[in-house]
Structure formats: structure tokens, C-alpha cells
CSV table of C-alpha atoms in Angstrom, one decimal:
chain,number,residue,atom,x,y,z
A,1,UNK,CA,12.1,2.6,14.9
A,2,UNK,CA,16.4,2.8,16.0
A,3,UNK,CA,16.8,2.4,12.3
A,4,UNK,CA,15.0,5.6,10.9
A,5,UNK,CA,16.2,7.6,14.2
A,6,UNK,CA,19.3,6.7,13.0
A,7,UNK,CA,19.3,7.2,9.4
A,8,UNK,CA,17.7,10.6,9.8
A,9,UNK,CA,20.5,12.3,12.4
A,10,UNK,CA,22.9,10.7,10.0
A,11,UNK,CA,21.6,12.2,7.4
A,12,UNK,CA,21.1,16.0,8.6
A,13,UNK,CA,25.2,15.5,10.6
A,14,UNK,CA,26.2,14.2,6.6
A,15,UNK,CA,24.5,17.5,5.2
A,16,UNK,CA,26.0,19.4,7.9
A,17,UNK,CA,29.6,18.6,7.2
A,18,UNK,CA,29.4,19.7,3.8
A,19,UNK,CA,27.0,22.4,3.7
A,20,UNK,CA,29.0,24.6,6.8
A,21,UNK,CA,32.2,22.8,7.9
A,22,UNK,CA,32.2,25.0,10.3
A,23,UNK,CA,29.9,24.2,12.4
A,24,UNK,CA,31.5,22.1,14.6
A,25,UNK,CA,31.6,21.5,18.1
A,26,UNK,CA,33.5,20.0,21.0
A,27,UNK,CA,32.1,16.9,22.6
A,28,UNK,CA,33.8,14.3,24.9
A,29,UNK,CA,37.0,15.7,23.8
A,30,UNK,CA,36.1,15.3,20.3
A,31,UNK,CA,35.4,17.9,17.7
A,32,UNK,CA,32.3,16.9,15.3
A,33,UNK,CA,29.4,18.4,13.4
A,34,UNK,CA,27.6,20.5,15.4
A,35,UNK,CA,24.8,18.2,15.5
A,36,UNK,CA,23.9,16.0,18.2
A,37,UNK,CA,21.0,13.4,19.6
A,38,UNK,CA,19.7,14.0,23.6
A,39,UNK,CA,19.4,10.8,24.3
A,40,UNK,CA,22.5,9.2,22.9
A,41,UNK,CA,24.5,11.8,24.8
A,42,UNK,CA,25.5,12.5,29.0
A,43,UNK,CA,22.9,14.1,30.3
A,44,UNK,CA,23.4,17.8,30.0
A,45,UNK,CA,22.3,20.7,32.3
A,46,UNK,CA,21.8,23.0,29.1
A,47,UNK,CA,22.3,22.2,25.0
A,48,UNK,CA,25.1,23.7,23.2
A,49,UNK,CA,25.4,26.7,22.0
A,50,UNK,CA,25.5,27.0,18.0
A,51,UNK,CA,24.7,23.5,17.6
A,52,UNK,CA,21.7,21.4,16.6
A,53,UNK,CA,20.2,19.7,19.1
A,54,UNK,CA,17.9,16.6,18.1
A,55,UNK,CA,15.2,15.4,21.0
A,56,UNK,CA,13.0,12.1,20.0
A,57,UNK,CA,9.7,13.1,21.6
A,58,UNK,CA,6.5,11.4,19.9
A,59,UNK,CA,5.5,8.3,18.8
A,60,UNK,CA,2.9,6.8,16.9
A,61,UNK,CA,2.1,3.3,14.7
A,62,UNK,CA,0.2,2.9,11.7
A,63,UNK,CA,-0.5,-0.9,12.2
A,64,UNK,CA,-3.4,-1.1,9.4
A,65,UNK,CA,-1.4,-0.8,6.4
A,66,UNK,CA,1.1,-3.8,4.9
A,67,UNK,CA,3.7,-2.4,6.9
A,68,UNK,CA,3.8,-0.8,10.1
A,69,UNK,CA,3.8,3.0,8.9
A,70,UNK,CA,6.0,4.4,12.1
A,71,UNK,CA,5.7,8.3,13.1
A,72,UNK,CA,8.5,10.1,14.9
A,73,UNK,CA,8.8,13.3,16.7
A,74,UNK,CA,11.7,15.0,16.1
A,75,UNK,CA,12.4,18.7,17.9
A,76,UNK,CA,15.6,20.0,17.1
A,77,UNK,CA,16.4,22.7,19.0
A,78,UNK,CA,19.2,25.8,18.6
A,79,UNK,CA,20.7,28.4,20.6
A,80,UNK,CA,22.9,30.9,19.7
A,81,UNK,CA,24.3,34.1,21.5
A,82,UNK,CA,26.1,35.5,18.2
A,83,UNK,CA,30.4,36.1,18.3
A,84,UNK,CA,32.0,37.2,21.3
A,85,UNK,CA,33.6,39.6,18.6
A,86,UNK,CA,30.7,41.4,18.1
A,87,UNK,CA,29.9,41.3,22.1
A,88,UNK,CA,26.5,39.1,21.1
A,89,UNK,CA,24.6,42.1,19.1
A,90,UNK,CA,25.0,39.5,15.9
A,91,UNK,CA,23.1,37.1,17.7
A,92,UNK,CA,19.9,37.6,15.2
A,93,UNK,CA,21.7,37.2,12.3
A,94,UNK,CA,23.2,34.3,13.8
A,95,UNK,CA,19.9,32.6,14.6
A,96,UNK,CA,19.1,33.8,11.1
A,97,UNK,CA,21.5,31.3,9.7
A,98,UNK,CA,20.7,28.8,11.6
A,99,UNK,CA,17.1,28.7,11.0
A,100,UNK,CA,18.4,28.6,6.8
A,101,UNK,CA,20.7,25.8,7.7
A,102,UNK,CA,17.9,23.6,8.7
A,103,UNK,CA,16.3,24.5,5.6
A,104,UNK,CA,18.4,23.5,4.0
A,105,UNK,CA,19.5,20.1,5.9
A,106,UNK,CA,16.4,18.7,6.0
A,107,UNK,CA,16.0,19.3,2.1
A,108,UNK,CA,15.3,16.5,0.4
A,109,UNK,CA,12.7,15.1,2.9
A,110,UNK,CA,14.0,11.5,3.0
A,111,UNK,CA,17.2,9.6,3.1
A,112,UNK,CA,17.8,5.8,2.8
A,113,UNK,CA,16.9,3.5,5.6
A,114,UNK,CA,20.5,2.4,7.3
A,115,UNK,CA,20.8,-0.1,9.3
A,116,UNK,CA,24.2,1.1,11.2
A,117,UNK,CA,24.7,-0.8,13.9
A,118,UNK,CA,26.7,-2.9,12.2
A,119,UNK,CA,29.7,-2.2,10.2
A,120,UNK,CA,30.1,-1.1,7.2
A,121,UNK,CA,26.3,0.2,7.7
A,122,UNK,CA,23.9,-1.1,5.2
A,123,UNK,CA,21.5,-0.1,3.1
A,124,UNK,CA,17.6,-1.0,4.3
A,125,UNK,CA,14.7,-1.6,1.7
A,126,UNK,CA,12.6,1.8,2.0
A,127,UNK,CA,13.2,5.2,2.3
A,128,UNK,CA,13.0,7.2,5.5
A,129,UNK,CA,11.4,10.1,5.1
A,130,UNK,CA,9.6,13.3,6.8
A,131,UNK,CA,7.4,16.6,6.8
A,132,UNK,CA,8.3,19.9,6.0
A,133,UNK,CA,9.7,21.9,9.4
A,134,UNK,CA,7.3,24.0,11.7
A,135,UNK,CA,9.6,26.6,13.0
A,136,UNK,CA,8.5,27.4,16.5
A,137,UNK,CA,8.5,31.1,17.9
A,138,UNK,CA,12.5,32.7,18.6
A,139,UNK,CA,12.8,32.3,22.6
A,140,UNK,CA,14.9,34.9,24.5
A,141,UNK,CA,16.6,33.8,27.5
A,142,UNK,CA,19.4,36.1,28.6
A,143,UNK,CA,22.2,36.2,26.0
A,144,UNK,CA,20.3,33.2,24.1
A,145,UNK,CA,18.3,33.9,21.7
A,146,UNK,CA,16.8,29.6,20.6
A,147,UNK,CA,14.2,28.2,18.0
A,148,UNK,CA,13.0,24.5,18.5
A,149,UNK,CA,11.9,23.1,14.8
A,150,UNK,CA,9.1,20.1,15.3
A,151,UNK,CA,9.4,17.9,11.7
A,152,UNK,CA,7.9,14.1,12.1
A,153,UNK,CA,9.9,11.0,10.9
A,154,UNK,CA,7.9,8.4,8.8
A,155,UNK,CA,9.5,5.0,8.1
A,156,UNK,CA,8.0,2.1,7.4
A,157,UNK,CA,8.9,-1.3,9.8
A,158,UNK,CA,10.9,-4.0,7.2
A,159,UNK,CA,10.7,-7.8,8.0
A,160,UNK,CA,13.1,-8.6,10.9
A,161,UNK,CA,13.7,-4.7,12.3
A,162,UNK,CA,13.7,-4.1,15.8
B,1,UNK,CA,-18.6,-35.2,40.2
B,2,UNK,CA,-19.4,-32.9,37.8
B,3,UNK,CA,-18.3,-29.4,37.1
B,4,UNK,CA,-21.2,-26.9,36.6
B,5,UNK,CA,-21.1,-25.6,33.3
B,6,UNK,CA,-20.6,-22.1,33.0
B,7,UNK,CA,-24.0,-19.9,30.7
B,8,UNK,CA,-22.5,-18.3,28.2
B,9,UNK,CA,-22.9,-14.7,27.7
B,10,UNK,CA,-26.4,-13.4,26.0
B,11,UNK,CA,-25.4,-11.7,22.3
B,12,UNK,CA,-22.9,-8.9,22.3
B,13,UNK,CA,-22.4,-6.5,19.7
B,14,UNK,CA,-19.9,-7.3,17.4
B,15,UNK,CA,-16.9,-4.8,17.8
B,16,UNK,CA,-13.9,-4.3,15.4
B,17,UNK,CA,-11.2,-2.6,14.2
B,18,UNK,CA,-10.9,-2.7,10.4
B,19,UNK,CA,-12.1,-4.8,7.1
B,20,UNK,CA,-9.9,-7.3,5.0
B,21,UNK,CA,-10.4,-7.5,1.6
B,22,UNK,CA,-9.5,-10.5,-0.4
B,23,UNK,CA,-10.5,-11.2,-4.6
B,24,UNK,CA,-10.0,-14.5,-6.3
B,25,UNK,CA,-10.2,-14.2,-10.5
B,26,UNK,CA,-13.4,-15.3,-12.0
B,27,UNK,CA,-13.6,-17.4,-14.7
B,28,UNK,CA,-14.7,-15.0,-17.6
B,29,UNK,CA,-14.9,-17.8,-20.1
B,30,UNK,CA,-17.2,-20.3,-18.5
B,31,UNK,CA,-18.8,-17.5,-15.8
B,32,UNK,CA,-17.4,-19.7,-13.0
B,33,UNK,CA,-17.2,-16.8,-10.2
B,34,UNK,CA,-14.8,-18.1,-7.0
B,35,UNK,CA,-17.4,-19.2,-4.7
B,36,UNK,CA,-16.4,-18.9,-0.7
B,37,UNK,CA,-18.0,-21.5,1.7
B,38,UNK,CA,-18.0,-20.1,4.9
B,39,UNK,CA,-19.2,-23.4,6.4
B,40,UNK,CA,-15.7,-24.8,5.0
B,41,UNK,CA,-13.6,-22.2,5.1
B,42,UNK,CA,-14.6,-19.2,7.5
B,43,UNK,CA,-12.7,-19.6,10.5
B,44,UNK,CA,-9.6,-19.1,8.0
B,45,UNK,CA,-6.3,-17.7,9.2
B,46,UNK,CA,-6.9,-14.2,8.3
B,47,UNK,CA,-3.0,-13.4,7.2
B,48,UNK,CA,-3.3,-16.7,5.1
B,49,UNK,CA,-6.7,-17.1,3.1
B,50,UNK,CA,-7.5,-20.2,1.4
B,51,UNK,CA,-6.5,-20.8,-2.2
B,52,UNK,CA,-7.1,-19.2,-4.5
B,53,UNK,CA,-8.1,-15.8,-2.6
B,54,UNK,CA,-5.6,-12.9,-2.5
B,55,UNK,CA,-5.5,-11.0,0.5
B,56,UNK,CA,-5.3,-7.1,-0.1
B,57,UNK,CA,-5.2,-6.0,3.3
B,58,UNK,CA,-7.0,-3.4,5.7
B,59,UNK,CA,-9.3,-0.8,3.4
B,60,UNK,CA,-10.6,1.5,4.6
B,61,UNK,CA,-14.5,3.8,3.8
B,62,UNK,CA,-16.0,0.2,3.5
B,63,UNK,CA,-19.7,0.8,2.2
B,64,UNK,CA,-22.1,-1.9,1.5
B,65,UNK,CA,-25.6,-0.6,-0.5
B,66,UNK,CA,-28.8,-2.3,-0.9
B,67,UNK,CA,-30.2,-1.0,-4.3
B,68,UNK,CA,-32.8,-3.7,-4.3
B,69,UNK,CA,-36.1,-2.1,-4.6
B,70,UNK,CA,-39.6,-3.8,-3.6
B,71,UNK,CA,-43.2,-3.1,-5.0
B,72,UNK,CA,-46.4,-3.6,-3.1
B,73,UNK,CA,-49.6,-5.2,-4.2
B,74,UNK,CA,-52.4,-2.5,-2.7
B,75,UNK,CA,-56.0,-3.8,-2.7
B,76,UNK,CA,-59.2,-2.6,-1.0
B,77,UNK,CA,-60.2,0.9,-0.3
B,78,UNK,CA,-59.0,2.3,2.0
B,79,UNK,CA,-55.9,0.8,-0.1
B,80,UNK,CA,-53.8,-1.5,1.8
B,81,UNK,CA,-50.8,-3.3,1.3
B,82,UNK,CA,-51.5,-7.0,0.9
B,83,UNK,CA,-48.4,-8.4,-0.8
B,84,UNK,CA,-44.5,-7.2,-1.3
B,85,UNK,CA,-42.8,-8.2,-4.4
B,86,UNK,CA,-39.1,-7.7,-5.4
B,87,UNK,CA,-38.8,-5.9,-7.8
B,88,UNK,CA,-35.2,-5.3,-8.5
B,89,UNK,CA,-32.2,-7.1,-6.4
B,90,UNK,CA,-29.4,-4.6,-6.8
B,91,UNK,CA,-26.3,-4.1,-4.3
B,92,UNK,CA,-23.1,-2.0,-4.8
B,93,UNK,CA,-20.0,-1.9,-2.4
B,94,UNK,CA,-17.1,1.1,-2.2
B,95,UNK,CA,-14.3,1.2,-0.1
B,96,UNK,CA,-10.7,2.7,-0.3
B,97,UNK,CA,-7.0,0.6,-0.9
B,98,UNK,CA,-4.8,2.1,1.2
B,99,UNK,CA,-2.0,0.0,-0.6
B,100,UNK,CA,-1.3,0.2,-4.4
B,101,UNK,CA,-0.5,-2.9,-6.1
B,102,UNK,CA,-0.9,-3.9,-9.9
B,103,UNK,CA,-4.1,-6.0,-8.4
B,104,UNK,CA,-5.7,-3.2,-6.2
B,105,UNK,CA,-5.4,-0.4,-8.8
B,106,UNK,CA,-6.8,-3.2,-11.8
B,107,UNK,CA,-9.9,-3.5,-9.4
B,108,UNK,CA,-10.4,0.2,-8.5
B,109,UNK,CA,-10.0,0.6,-12.6
B,110,UNK,CA,-13.0,-0.1,-14.4
B,111,UNK,CA,-11.3,-1.3,-17.8
B,112,UNK,CA,-8.4,-3.1,-18.8
B,113,UNK,CA,-5.2,-2.5,-16.5
B,114,UNK,CA,-1.5,-2.8,-18.9
B,115,UNK,CA,1.5,-3.3,-17.4
B,116,UNK,CA,4.3,-0.9,-18.6
B,117,UNK,CA,6.3,-2.7,-21.3
B,118,UNK,CA,9.7,-1.4,-21.4
B,119,UNK,CA,9.8,0.5,-25.0
B,120,UNK,CA,12.0,-0.6,-27.6
B,121,UNK,CA,14.4,1.9,-29.0
B,122,UNK,CA,12.6,3.8,-31.4
B,123,UNK,CA,9.3,3.2,-30.4
B,124,UNK,CA,6.8,5.6,-31.0
B,125,UNK,CA,5.4,7.6,-28.2
B,126,UNK,CA,1.9,6.0,-26.4
B,127,UNK,CA,-0.3,6.7,-23.4
B,128,UNK,CA,-0.2,3.3,-22.6
B,129,UNK,CA,3.4,2.6,-23.3
B,130,UNK,CA,4.9,2.1,-27.0
B,131,UNK,CA,6.4,-0.9,-28.8
B,132,UNK,CA,8.1,-3.3,-26.4
B,133,UNK,CA,11.4,-4.8,-26.2
B,134,UNK,CA,11.4,-8.1,-27.4
B,135,UNK,CA,9.9,-10.8,-25.6
B,136,UNK,CA,12.2,-13.6,-24.2
B,137,UNK,CA,11.3,-17.5,-24.1
B,138,UNK,CA,11.3,-20.0,-21.4
B,139,UNK,CA,13.5,-22.9,-21.5
B,140,UNK,CA,12.3,-25.6,-19.0
B,141,UNK,CA,12.1,-25.9,-15.5
B,142,UNK,CA,10.2,-23.1,-14.7
B,143,UNK,CA,7.6,-22.8,-12.0
B,144,UNK,CA,5.6,-20.5,-10.7
B,145,UNK,CA,8.4,-18.5,-8.6
B,146,UNK,CA,11.5,-19.4,-11.0
B,147,UNK,CA,11.7,-18.6,-14.9
B,148,UNK,CA,14.5,-20.7,-16.5
B,149,UNK,CA,15.7,-18.7,-19.5
B,150,UNK,CA,18.7,-19.0,-21.2
B,151,UNK,CA,22.2,-17.3,-19.5
B,152,UNK,CA,21.8,-14.4,-22.5
B,153,UNK,CA,18.4,-14.3,-22.0
B,154,UNK,CA,19.0,-14.0,-18.0
B,155,UNK,CA,21.7,-11.5,-18.1
B,156,UNK,CA,19.2,-8.7,-19.8
B,157,UNK,CA,17.1,-8.8,-16.7
B,158,UNK,CA,18.4,-6.7,-13.6
B,159,UNK,CA,17.3,-8.0,-9.8
B,160,UNK,CA,14.7,-5.4,-8.4
B,161,UNK,CA,13.1,-5.7,-12.3
B,162,UNK,CA,9.4,-6.2,-12.7
B,163,UNK,CA,8.3,-8.7,-15.2
B,164,UNK,CA,5.3,-10.0,-17.2
B,165,UNK,CA,4.4,-13.7,-18.2
B,166,UNK,CA,2.6,-14.7,-21.1
B,167,UNK,CA,1.7,-15.8,-24.5
B,168,UNK,CA,1.9,-14.2,-27.6
B,169,UNK,CA,-0.9,-12.7,-29.0
B,170,UNK,CA,-1.9,-14.8,-31.9
B,171,UNK,CA,-5.0,-13.5,-33.0
B,172,UNK,CA,-8.1,-14.9,-31.1
B,173,UNK,CA,-10.4,-13.1,-30.2
B,174,UNK,CA,-12.6,-13.1,-27.0
B,175,UNK,CA,-11.2,-12.7,-22.9
B,176,UNK,CA,-7.5,-13.4,-23.0
B,177,UNK,CA,-5.0,-13.7,-20.3
B,178,UNK,CA,-3.8,-16.8,-18.0
B,179,UNK,CA,-4.5,-16.7,-14.7
B,180,UNK,CA,-7.3,-13.9,-14.8
B,181,UNK,CA,-8.8,-12.5,-17.9
B,182,UNK,CA,-7.2,-9.3,-18.4
B,183,UNK,CA,-9.4,-8.4,-21.2
B,184,UNK,CA,-11.6,-8.7,-24.1
B,185,UNK,CA,-10.3,-8.0,-27.5
B,186,UNK,CA,-13.0,-7.9,-30.2
B,187,UNK,CA,-10.7,-8.3,-32.9
B,188,UNK,CA,-7.5,-8.7,-34.0
B,189,UNK,CA,-7.0,-5.5,-35.9
B,190,UNK,CA,-8.4,-3.7,-32.4
B,191,UNK,CA,-5.4,-5.2,-31.1
B,192,UNK,CA,-3.0,-4.0,-34.0
B,193,UNK,CA,-2.4,-8.1,-34.1
B,194,UNK,CA,0.3,-6.8,-31.6
B,195,UNK,CA,2.1,-10.0,-30.5
B,196,UNK,CA,2.6,-8.4,-26.8
B,197,UNK,CA,-1.0,-6.9,-26.1
B,198,UNK,CA,-1.9,-10.2,-23.4
B,199,UNK,CA,1.3,-9.5,-21.8
B,200,UNK,CA,1.0,-6.2,-21.7
B,201,UNK,CA,-2.6,-6.6,-20.3
B,202,UNK,CA,-1.8,-9.4,-17.6
B,203,UNK,CA,-1.8,-10.3,-14.2
B,204,UNK,CA,0.9,-12.4,-14.6
B,205,UNK,CA,3.7,-10.2,-12.9
B,206,UNK,CA,6.2,-9.9,-10.5
B,207,UNK,CA,8.9,-8.8,-9.4
B,208,UNK,CA,13.0,-10.6,-9.8
B,209,UNK,CA,14.7,-11.2,-7.1
B,210,UNK,CA,17.8,-12.6,-8.1
B,211,UNK,CA,18.9,-13.2,-11.8
B,212,UNK,CA,21.1,-16.4,-11.9
B,213,UNK,CA,23.3,-16.5,-15.1
B,214,UNK,CA,25.0,-19.5,-14.5
B,215,UNK,CA,24.3,-23.2,-13.0
B,216,UNK,CA,20.2,-23.2,-13.3
B,217,UNK,CA,19.9,-20.2,-15.4
B,218,UNK,CA,17.3,-18.0,-15.0
B,219,UNK,CA,15.0,-15.3,-12.7
B,220,UNK,CA,14.1,-15.5,-9.2
B,221,UNK,CA,10.6,-14.3,-8.6
B,222,UNK,CA,9.8,-12.3,-5.4
B,223,UNK,CA,6.1,-13.6,-5.4
B,224,UNK,CA,4.8,-16.8,-7.0
B,225,UNK,CA,2.8,-16.0,-10.4
B,226,UNK,CA,-0.7,-15.9,-10.4
B,227,UNK,CA,-1.2,-18.8,-12.9
B,228,UNK,CA,1.0,-21.0,-11.4
B,229,UNK,CA,4.1,-22.6,-13.5
B,230,UNK,CA,4.5,-20.6,-16.8
B,231,UNK,CA,3.9,-22.6,-20.4
B,232,UNK,CA,6.4,-23.9,-22.2
B,233,UNK,CA,4.7,-20.8,-24.7
B,234,UNK,CA,4.7,-18.0,-22.3
B,235,UNK,CA,7.0,-15.2,-22.7
B,236,UNK,CA,8.8,-12.7,-20.8
B,237,UNK,CA,9.3,-9.1,-21.0
B,238,UNK,CA,10.3,-6.2,-18.8
B,239,UNK,CA,8.1,-4.0,-17.1
B,240,UNK,CA,8.3,-0.6,-15.5
B,241,UNK,CA,5.2,-0.2,-13.6
B,242,UNK,CA,1.3,0.1,-14.6
B,243,UNK,CA,-1.4,2.4,-16.5
B,244,UNK,CA,-5.0,2.4,-16.4
B,245,UNK,CA,-7.3,4.6,-18.2
B,246,UNK,CA,-10.5,6.7,-17.8
B,247,UNK,CA,-12.3,5.1,-20.6
B,248,UNK,CA,-11.9,1.5,-22.2
B,249,UNK,CA,-15.1,-0.9,-23.5
B,250,UNK,CA,-13.7,-4.3,-20.7
B,251,UNK,CA,-15.4,-4.7,-16.7
B,252,UNK,CA,-12.6,-6.2,-14.6
B,253,UNK,CA,-14.8,-8.7,-12.4
B,254,UNK,CA,-13.3,-10.4,-9.6
B,255,UNK,CA,-15.5,-12.2,-6.7
B,256,UNK,CA,-14.9,-10.6,-3.2
B,257,UNK,CA,-14.5,-11.3,-0.1
B,258,UNK,CA,-14.5,-9.2,3.3
B,259,UNK,CA,-14.1,-9.8,6.8
B,260,UNK,CA,-14.8,-8.1,10.3
B,261,UNK,CA,-12.6,-9.9,12.8
B,262,UNK,CA,-14.4,-8.8,16.0
B,263,UNK,CA,-13.3,-8.6,19.4
B,264,UNK,CA,-14.9,-10.9,21.3
B,265,UNK,CA,-14.1,-14.2,18.5
B,266,UNK,CA,-17.0,-13.3,16.3
B,267,UNK,CA,-16.5,-13.2,12.6
B,268,UNK,CA,-18.2,-11.4,9.7
B,269,UNK,CA,-18.4,-12.2,6.4
B,270,UNK,CA,-19.6,-10.7,2.9
B,271,UNK,CA,-18.9,-12.7,0.3
B,272,UNK,CA,-19.7,-11.5,-3.1
B,273,UNK,CA,-19.2,-14.1,-5.6
B,274,UNK,CA,-19.6,-11.5,-8.8
B,275,UNK,CA,-18.0,-7.6,-8.4
B,276,UNK,CA,-17.7,-5.8,-11.3
B,277,UNK,CA,-16.3,-2.2,-10.7
B,278,UNK,CA,-18.9,0.8,-11.4
B,279,UNK,CA,-16.4,4.2,-11.3
B,280,UNK,CA,-13.6,5.5,-13.1
B,281,UNK,CA,-10.4,5.5,-11.6
B,282,UNK,CA,-9.8,8.0,-8.3
B,283,UNK,CA,-8.0,8.7,-5.7
B,284,UNK,CA,-8.4,10.2,-2.4
B,285,UNK,CA,-5.9,11.7,-0.1
B,286,UNK,CA,-5.6,11.4,4.0
B,287,UNK,CA,-3.5,14.0,5.5
B,288,UNK,CA,-0.5,13.1,6.6
B,289,UNK,CA,1.7,16.5,8.3
B,290,UNK,CA,0.5,18.8,5.7
B,291,UNK,CA,1.6,18.6,3.3
B,292,UNK,CA,2.2,14.9,3.6
B,293,UNK,CA,-0.2,12.7,2.5
B,294,UNK,CA,-1.6,9.0,2.1
B,295,UNK,CA,-2.6,8.7,-1.4
B,296,UNK,CA,-6.1,5.8,-1.5
B,297,UNK,CA,-7.3,4.0,-4.0
B,298,UNK,CA,-11.1,4.7,-4.6
B,299,UNK,CA,-13.1,1.7,-5.4
B,300,UNK,CA,-16.7,1.1,-6.1
B,301,UNK,CA,-18.4,-1.7,-7.4
B,302,UNK,CA,-22.2,-3.3,-8.3
B,303,UNK,CA,-22.4,-7.2,-7.3
B,304,UNK,CA,-23.9,-9.0,-10.2
B,305,UNK,CA,-26.1,-12.3,-9.3
B,306,UNK,CA,-25.3,-15.6,-9.1
B,307,UNK,CA,-27.8,-18.9,-8.2
B,308,UNK,CA,-27.9,-20.3,-5.1
B,309,UNK,CA,-27.6,-23.9,-5.7
B,310,UNK,CA,-29.5,-24.4,-2.3
B,311,UNK,CA,-32.5,-23.0,-3.4
B,312,UNK,CA,-32.3,-21.8,-6.6
B,313,UNK,CA,-32.3,-17.8,-5.5
B,314,UNK,CA,-30.9,-15.3,-7.6
B,315,UNK,CA,-28.7,-13.5,-5.0
B,316,UNK,CA,-25.7,-10.9,-5.3
B,317,UNK,CA,-24.1,-10.9,-2.0
B,318,UNK,CA,-23.7,-13.3,1.3
B,319,UNK,CA,-24.1,-12.2,4.7
B,320,UNK,CA,-22.3,-14.5,7.5
B,321,UNK,CA,-21.9,-14.4,11.1
B,322,UNK,CA,-19.9,-16.8,13.1
B,323,UNK,CA,-20.6,-16.1,16.6
B,324,UNK,CA,-18.4,-15.7,19.6
B,325,UNK,CA,-17.8,-19.0,21.6
B,326,UNK,CA,-18.8,-17.4,24.6
B,327,UNK,CA,-22.1,-16.1,23.9
B,328,UNK,CA,-26.0,-17.1,23.3
B,329,UNK,CA,-27.0,-17.3,19.8
């Protein structure tokens, strides 16, 4: 399943870098596209503002198919406090911008499954595909406006894949 | 000194998870189904059925229905039933194939199942595919998984492509197709004397894994051809997929075996020596996360009779039960 998770993250990260190159974050002293996977970073008290945070939660598997069909739930959370220049009064607009980016990042709803544990990364046989996003309510916490989007990611387990 | 035998458990209700399906060709020319003998092969490994059975994996919504009719001989006043008679023997079976393949699609369809031969340049458009590209000849040295071709012919194929391998149609009538009777040709005019017709309906298809244009030149196949080692008179054409139709006069006929493995080691087998499709092509969808759906092939069959040589009875289905080793019988 790790290849499916890696593929989904890298697909979204590549799309974000093209869609909005200005959405970056500084993490571990490196500036990179504003998207991260919680389980692949050091524990943090709060996810960074104005970035997409992927959290893998649910897992199911359909075993009665010629190849196991894994079903992984990914919760993508993003928060914004607006911009300093506007004293945060534009946080609603900033959240709307991230909503729109989320829609664009997820489409098309599939990507060639890749094995990123080797260099260069190798294309595998199948495609990883995912559901259309389910947007949660906007949540207000002091100056932060947040939203969580749920996406179900599907991948067929290939022969010899861990 | 002796060790006391542990008394077996009483007979227990079978508990199974799902049903596996296996199919084997019927020799239509000689009207010979593939018979499964549970006393010989009943404990076969579910993932490796004995030849020539082909495993088609888990199926869903498996439903057997006996539609045999019974009559009564009533005598006396008031009338009382004295005897019963079996007026008809009939049975149907239906289920859904989870996976689509040449074979599952053909089984679920009720008529000829065709290969979409890559069309020749300028061929006239047709619903089941137009005139195909020129086939290439096989060279010496082919096997069920390797098609020996001249280097120049092999170069016309690519790894990952699909091929159909069969003889030219040469005016014959009746059942055609290598390995499996894929269609019945009433006359040469009905198929327009098309030399590609048999390759168009053939089950002798495979995916190419690699192409060799030096050394032993030819096509390495990902799966063995259903007809085995190809004959020297067979030819090869590229195909892009498959097509079936609502309509047509041919009925696919296959031998079938369905398996339920119980959790205590018991095994239930349903063997239909002759199944013919009794419904046109249809599909059904199972929601994954709306609007994402898994599309299954719906299949419904009527069972046709064979004669049980043990007692000469005409029957349409055999149900076998191999008990758990832990239970009384």
C-alpha cells in the first residue's frame, strides 16, 4: 500500500507545484511545495498554515478479486489565517482559494502507480485512482479557518508488492 | 498401550465465504462436455484447477435454481396422490463475474464473442470491427507461450499488445475456432468468405510480453494459448479488445464447476457439464464511493443434460459434498 500512498502524495505535490508555484512552505529548513504527509514528518503541534496536510486514516481491502483492491482513506486538512497585509480579513478568500486548488489537484482522479523506494522511481503496472472529494464544513478556531477533505484512494496490489 | 480415539464432532453446518468459478470447453463437434469427477479431483487446489479447467476467480450473487416440474398420479375418491412423476428436468444458474476478460465476457454474452482485429487502413467502419490488417505467418518453433515469427513480422508487434492466433477461414461450415468452438458458420456467404473470420471469434488470444527481433525471433506471450501449441497453418493478427452483441444465433456452451470451500475443511462442488447462456449481455454496478462503481458482468445460464453412465439417468447438474475430516457423516 505504501506505493499507492507515495504515488498519491507525489501526484498532488507535482500538480500543486504547477498549479500554484507560490504555495510553498519551509519545513526542516527546506522550501518546498505546500503539501505534506503527517506520518512522514516529525510530530507537530499544529499543521502549517496555508499548506495541505495529508493524513492517512482508514484502510480496507477487497480480497475476493484477482488482485487485492486496497481502499485507503486520506483526510486532507488545510488552514489559513489570511494574509498579514490584510490583517487576516481575507481568510475566507484564502480558504476559498485553497478549496479551488484542492479540486484542481485531485483531478484527474488517477495517477500511474510508482515505486519511489528506488532511484530513479519506477512505473508500476496499474493506476492508483481515487474518489471525488468530500468537503467538510469550514471550522473556525480563533484566527484560523480550516477545512478537511476526505478522499478514498484505491489501488490494486501488484505481484511482489509489499 | 493404545491411544483413545477422539470421537468426531457431529455434522456441522457448512460455512463458506464465497464461490469460485471454473470453466472448460465443450467439444461441440462431437458433443462432448468436460466432465469433472469429484472422486478423482474433488480436493484440487482452488488456485490450480486440473486441466482443462480454467479458474475465473470469485463470483458474486451465485444462485442455482431447479426448474424441474413434477406431476402427480391421483386415484380414488377422494383423490390421493399415489405416485409422482418427473415431467421435466431443468435448471438455471446465475451470478456475476467480478473481473472482465475474454473468457468471462464471452461466457456472459449469449452469442459469438469477437476480437477487435486492428483494422486495415481505409477499412469500412463496422460495429464489431472492420477488415483487419494482414495476418502474419507462424515460423517453425512456436509453443503455447511463444509465437515464432520472421523478424520483419515480429517487428510489427509491440510488447503489451494483444494477438489472436488461429487458422484462416477457408469456406468450412459448422463449428469453428481452435481450442474452443467459438462460432458456428452456416455458410461461407454468411461470413463474406472472410479469411479472418475464425481469428475474429477465436478464443486463442493472448497478451504479448516481449518481442524478439534477433536470435529466436517472435512474440513471448504472457499466458498460454487455450489451444496449446499453435498449428503451422495458424496466423497471427493484432487485436485491440473484444466485442459482443445483443443478438446473434450462436449459443456459447461450456462445462462449469463452482466451488465453495468451508471453514472446517468441507467442500461443496456444483458441476454443470453443459451450460448455455440464457440472457443477453448485461452488467451491474456496485458502488465503491459514489459515483465510483465496480462494474460486474451479469451471467445467466440454462443447464443442458448429460447421461450419467452409472445408471443411464439424464441429469443437468451434480452437487458433491466432501465432508470436513473432523465431523461425523
